[in-house]
Short mmCIF file of C-alpha atoms in Angstrom, two decimals:
data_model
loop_
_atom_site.label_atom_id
_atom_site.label_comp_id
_atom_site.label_asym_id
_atom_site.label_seq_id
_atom_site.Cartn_x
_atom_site.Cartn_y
_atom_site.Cartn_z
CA UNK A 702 43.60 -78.03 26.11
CA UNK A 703 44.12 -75.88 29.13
CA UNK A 704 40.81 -75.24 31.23
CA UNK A 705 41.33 -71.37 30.12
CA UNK A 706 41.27 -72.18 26.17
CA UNK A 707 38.70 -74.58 27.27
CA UNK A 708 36.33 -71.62 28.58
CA UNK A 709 38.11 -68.80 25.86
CA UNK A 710 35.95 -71.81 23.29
CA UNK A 711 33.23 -72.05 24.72
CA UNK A 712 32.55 -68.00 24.91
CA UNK A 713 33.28 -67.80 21.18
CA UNK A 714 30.79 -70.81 20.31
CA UNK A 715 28.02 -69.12 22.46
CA UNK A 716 28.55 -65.65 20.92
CA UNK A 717 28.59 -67.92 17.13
CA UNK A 718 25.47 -69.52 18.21
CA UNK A 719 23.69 -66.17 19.13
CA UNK A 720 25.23 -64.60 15.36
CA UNK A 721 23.31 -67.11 14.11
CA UNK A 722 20.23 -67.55 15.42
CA UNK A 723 20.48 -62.83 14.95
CA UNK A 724 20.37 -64.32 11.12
CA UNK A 725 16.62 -64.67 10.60
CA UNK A 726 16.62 -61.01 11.27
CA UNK A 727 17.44 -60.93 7.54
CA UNK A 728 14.79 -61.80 5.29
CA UNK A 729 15.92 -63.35 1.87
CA UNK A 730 14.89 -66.09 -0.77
CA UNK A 731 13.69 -69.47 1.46
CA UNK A 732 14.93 -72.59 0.16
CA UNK A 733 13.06 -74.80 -2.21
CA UNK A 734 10.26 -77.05 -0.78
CA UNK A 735 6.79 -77.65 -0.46
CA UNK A 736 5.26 -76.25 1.12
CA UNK A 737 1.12 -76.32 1.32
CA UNK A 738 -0.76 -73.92 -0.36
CA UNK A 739 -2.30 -72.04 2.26
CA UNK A 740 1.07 -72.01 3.65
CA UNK A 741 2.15 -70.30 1.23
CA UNK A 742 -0.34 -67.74 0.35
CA UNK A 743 0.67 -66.49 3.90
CA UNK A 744 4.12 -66.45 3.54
CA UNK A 745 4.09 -64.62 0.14
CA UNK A 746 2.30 -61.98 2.26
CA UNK A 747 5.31 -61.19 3.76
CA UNK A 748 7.90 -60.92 0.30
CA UNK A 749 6.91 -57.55 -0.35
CA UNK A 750 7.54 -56.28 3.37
CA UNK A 751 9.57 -53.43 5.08
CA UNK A 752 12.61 -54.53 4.87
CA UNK A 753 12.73 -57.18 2.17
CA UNK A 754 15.43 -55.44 0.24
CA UNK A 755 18.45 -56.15 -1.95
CA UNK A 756 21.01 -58.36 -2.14
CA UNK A 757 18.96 -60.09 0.08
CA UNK A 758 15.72 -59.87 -0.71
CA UNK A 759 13.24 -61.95 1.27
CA UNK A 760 15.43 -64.57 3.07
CA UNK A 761 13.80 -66.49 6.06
CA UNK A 762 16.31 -69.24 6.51
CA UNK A 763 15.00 -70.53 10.09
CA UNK A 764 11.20 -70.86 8.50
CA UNK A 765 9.94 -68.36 11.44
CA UNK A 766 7.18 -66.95 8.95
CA UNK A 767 5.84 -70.41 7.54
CA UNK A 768 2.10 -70.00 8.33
CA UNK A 769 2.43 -67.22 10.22
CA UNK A 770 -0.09 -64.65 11.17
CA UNK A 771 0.03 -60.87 10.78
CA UNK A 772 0.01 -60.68 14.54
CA UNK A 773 3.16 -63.30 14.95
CA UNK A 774 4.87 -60.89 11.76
CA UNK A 775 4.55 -58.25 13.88
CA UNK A 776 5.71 -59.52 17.31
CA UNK A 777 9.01 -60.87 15.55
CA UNK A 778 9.35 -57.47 13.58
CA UNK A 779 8.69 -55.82 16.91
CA UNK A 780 11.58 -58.11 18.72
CA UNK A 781 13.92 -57.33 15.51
CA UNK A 782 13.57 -53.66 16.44
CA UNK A 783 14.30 -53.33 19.80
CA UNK A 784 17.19 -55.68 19.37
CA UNK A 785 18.85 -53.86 16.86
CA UNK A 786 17.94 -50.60 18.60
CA UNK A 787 20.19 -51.99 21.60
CA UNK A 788 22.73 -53.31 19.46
CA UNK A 789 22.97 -49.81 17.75
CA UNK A 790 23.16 -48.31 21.54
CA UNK A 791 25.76 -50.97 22.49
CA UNK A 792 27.48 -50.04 19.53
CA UNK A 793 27.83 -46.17 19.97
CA UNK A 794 28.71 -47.36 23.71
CA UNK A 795 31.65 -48.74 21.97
CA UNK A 796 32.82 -45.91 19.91
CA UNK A 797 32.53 -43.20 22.40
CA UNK A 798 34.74 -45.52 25.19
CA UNK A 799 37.37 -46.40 23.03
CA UNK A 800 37.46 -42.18 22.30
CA UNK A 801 37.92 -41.77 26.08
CA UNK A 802 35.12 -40.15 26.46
CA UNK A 803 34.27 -40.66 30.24
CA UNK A 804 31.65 -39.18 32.71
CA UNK A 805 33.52 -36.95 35.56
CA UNK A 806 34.55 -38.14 38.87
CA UNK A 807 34.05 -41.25 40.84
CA UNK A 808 31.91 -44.38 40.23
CA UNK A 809 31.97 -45.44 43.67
CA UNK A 810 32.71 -44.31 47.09
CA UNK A 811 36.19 -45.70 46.75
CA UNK A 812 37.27 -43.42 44.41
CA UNK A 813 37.32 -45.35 41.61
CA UNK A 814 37.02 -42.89 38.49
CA UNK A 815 34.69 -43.59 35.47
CA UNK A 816 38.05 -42.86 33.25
CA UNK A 817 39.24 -45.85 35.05
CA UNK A 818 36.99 -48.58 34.02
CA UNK A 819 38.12 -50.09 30.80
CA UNK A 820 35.86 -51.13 28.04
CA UNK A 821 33.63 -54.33 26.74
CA UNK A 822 32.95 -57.45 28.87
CA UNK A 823 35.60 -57.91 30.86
CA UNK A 824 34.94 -54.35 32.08
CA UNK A 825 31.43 -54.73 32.97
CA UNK A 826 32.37 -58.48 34.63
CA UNK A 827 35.46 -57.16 36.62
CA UNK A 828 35.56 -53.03 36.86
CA UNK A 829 31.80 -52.04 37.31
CA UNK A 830 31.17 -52.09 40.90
CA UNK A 831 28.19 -53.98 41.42
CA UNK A 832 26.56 -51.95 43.15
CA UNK A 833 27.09 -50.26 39.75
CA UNK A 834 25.56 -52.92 37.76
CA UNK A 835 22.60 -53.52 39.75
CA UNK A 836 21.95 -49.63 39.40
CA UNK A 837 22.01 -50.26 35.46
CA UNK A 838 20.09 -53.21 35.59
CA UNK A 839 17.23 -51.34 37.13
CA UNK A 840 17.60 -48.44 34.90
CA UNK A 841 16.99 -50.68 32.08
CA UNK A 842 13.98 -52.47 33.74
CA UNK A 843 12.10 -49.39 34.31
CA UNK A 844 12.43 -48.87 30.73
CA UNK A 845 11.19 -52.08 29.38
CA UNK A 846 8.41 -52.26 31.51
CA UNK A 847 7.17 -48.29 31.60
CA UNK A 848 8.80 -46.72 29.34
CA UNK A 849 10.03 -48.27 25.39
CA UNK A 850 7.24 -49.72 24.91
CA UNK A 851 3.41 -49.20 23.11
CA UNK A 852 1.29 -47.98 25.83
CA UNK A 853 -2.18 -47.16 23.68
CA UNK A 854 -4.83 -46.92 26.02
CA UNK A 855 -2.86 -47.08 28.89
CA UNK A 856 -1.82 -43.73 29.87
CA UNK A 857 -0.93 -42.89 33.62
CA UNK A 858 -2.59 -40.05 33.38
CA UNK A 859 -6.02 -41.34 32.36
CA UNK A 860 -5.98 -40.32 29.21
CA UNK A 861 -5.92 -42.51 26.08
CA UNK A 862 -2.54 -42.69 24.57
CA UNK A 863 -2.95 -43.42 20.25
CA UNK A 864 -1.46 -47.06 19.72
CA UNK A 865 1.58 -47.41 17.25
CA UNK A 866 1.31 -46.57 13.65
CA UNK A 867 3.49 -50.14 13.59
CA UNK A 868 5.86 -52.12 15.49
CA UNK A 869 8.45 -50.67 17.54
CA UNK A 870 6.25 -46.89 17.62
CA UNK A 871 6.92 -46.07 21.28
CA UNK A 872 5.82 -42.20 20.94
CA UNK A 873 2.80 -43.09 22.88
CA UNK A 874 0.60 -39.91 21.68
CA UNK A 875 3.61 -37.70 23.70
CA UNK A 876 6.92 -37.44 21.90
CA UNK A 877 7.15 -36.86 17.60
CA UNK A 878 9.77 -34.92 16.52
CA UNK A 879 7.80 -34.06 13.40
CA UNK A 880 6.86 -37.56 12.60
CA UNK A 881 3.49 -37.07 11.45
CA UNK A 882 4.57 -34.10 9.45
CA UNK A 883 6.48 -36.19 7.01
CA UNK A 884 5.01 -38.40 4.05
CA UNK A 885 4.01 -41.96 3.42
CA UNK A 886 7.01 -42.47 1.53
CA UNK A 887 9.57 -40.81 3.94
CA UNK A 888 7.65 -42.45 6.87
CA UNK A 889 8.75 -45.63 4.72
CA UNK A 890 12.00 -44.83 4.12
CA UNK A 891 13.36 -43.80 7.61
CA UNK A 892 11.95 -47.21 9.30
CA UNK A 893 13.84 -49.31 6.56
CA UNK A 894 16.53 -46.85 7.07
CA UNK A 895 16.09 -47.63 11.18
CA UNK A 896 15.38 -51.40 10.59
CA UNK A 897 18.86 -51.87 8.31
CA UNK A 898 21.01 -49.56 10.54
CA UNK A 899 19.77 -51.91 13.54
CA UNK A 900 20.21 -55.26 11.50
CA UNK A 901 24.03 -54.05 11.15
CA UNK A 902 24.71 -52.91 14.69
CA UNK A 903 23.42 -56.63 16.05
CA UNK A 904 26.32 -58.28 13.21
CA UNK A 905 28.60 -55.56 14.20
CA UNK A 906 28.70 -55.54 18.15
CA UNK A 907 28.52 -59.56 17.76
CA UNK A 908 31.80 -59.56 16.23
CA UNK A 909 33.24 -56.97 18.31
CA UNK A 910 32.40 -59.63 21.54
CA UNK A 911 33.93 -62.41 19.57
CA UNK A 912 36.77 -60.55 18.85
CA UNK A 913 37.67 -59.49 22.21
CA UNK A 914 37.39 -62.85 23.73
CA UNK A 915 39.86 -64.32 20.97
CA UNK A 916 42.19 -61.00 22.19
CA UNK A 917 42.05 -59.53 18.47
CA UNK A 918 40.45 -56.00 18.26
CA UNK A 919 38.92 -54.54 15.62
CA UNK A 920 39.94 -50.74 16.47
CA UNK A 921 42.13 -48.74 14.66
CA UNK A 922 45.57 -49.24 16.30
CA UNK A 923 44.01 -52.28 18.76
CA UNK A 924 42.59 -49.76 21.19
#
């Protein structure tokens, strides 16, 4: 094989190996064995949880929750979140580039318009200036450490921000949008409704990578 197919493989089997290790994100019926009991009182915990829905039902294939504790439950439902909350960014990043929707002007000092930088990886790798990417790199660290995350008790301006109601709450006592206006039940329903949409942006913008490093796109037309 040519040392390009030889790297075109390898891209595909890391993106493959990242699809599936995105699987335990989907909880489902575990495998038959034996496990001990206490074991399994904890785990059964866990079958009637957000998200345990149909066809898949509680599905756990990677044994993540075998013995777990509430607090490692939440950490890896907290993880599944923000992940698919990315993925479902990443994805509408997708859709509104290959509309041509573009910011106006230039991207660098060059002249280099934002209507000329493509779209996907090779984009990002070879179009973004870096002075570019190290712009969005910091942009996103700012928000991981001071911003999406739950900051009860830690307020910067002395006050005492209300934790979460649950994993992934980022409102932080400031923003709501109504939230605590709406019942249990529709409370229930929008996070499963949040927690699926997420699931299906991780499987979707993993097989939009793989298929533009095998040169195959998945637009209407091959945009």
């Amino acid at each position: 094989l040519s040392t390009k197919a030889c790297c075109l493989n390898m891209k595909v089997v890391a993106i493959l190996l990242a699809l599936v290790a995105s699987a335990s994100a989907f909880m489902g019926p575990k495998v038959a064995h034996a496990p001990a009991r206490a074991t399994a009182k904890v785990s059964m915990s866990y079958e009637n949880a957000l998200g345990v829905q149909k066809p898949l039902g509680y599905w756990d294939p990677l044994n993540l929750l075998e013995g777990a504790s509430q607090e490692r439950f939440d950490r890896l439902r907290h993880v599944e979140l923000k992940h698919g909350r990315i993925a479902m960014l990443a994805v509408l990043g997708q859709i509104v580039t290959k509309a041509g929707i573009r910011l106006p002007g230039d991207i660098d000092l060059d002249g280099t318009k934002f209507s000329d930088i493509g779209t996907g990886w090779d984009a990002w790798m070879t179009q973004v200036p870096d002075a570019g990417k190290y712009q969005i790199l910091f942009f996103i660290f700012c928000l991981e450490v001071g911003v999406m995350k739950d900051q009860g008790g830690s307020a910067l301006d002395g006050t005492q921000a209300a934790p979460g109601e649950f994993p992934g709450d980022y409102r932080n006592g400031y923003i709501d949008f109504g939230w605590d206006k709406l019942s249990d039940a529709d409370k229930l329903k929008k996070r499963s409704i949040e927690l699926n949409n997420g699931r299906a942006a991780q499987m979707g913008i993993l097989a939009l990578m793989v298929h533009e490093q095998l040169g195959v796109s998945l637009w209407p037309g091959g945009i």
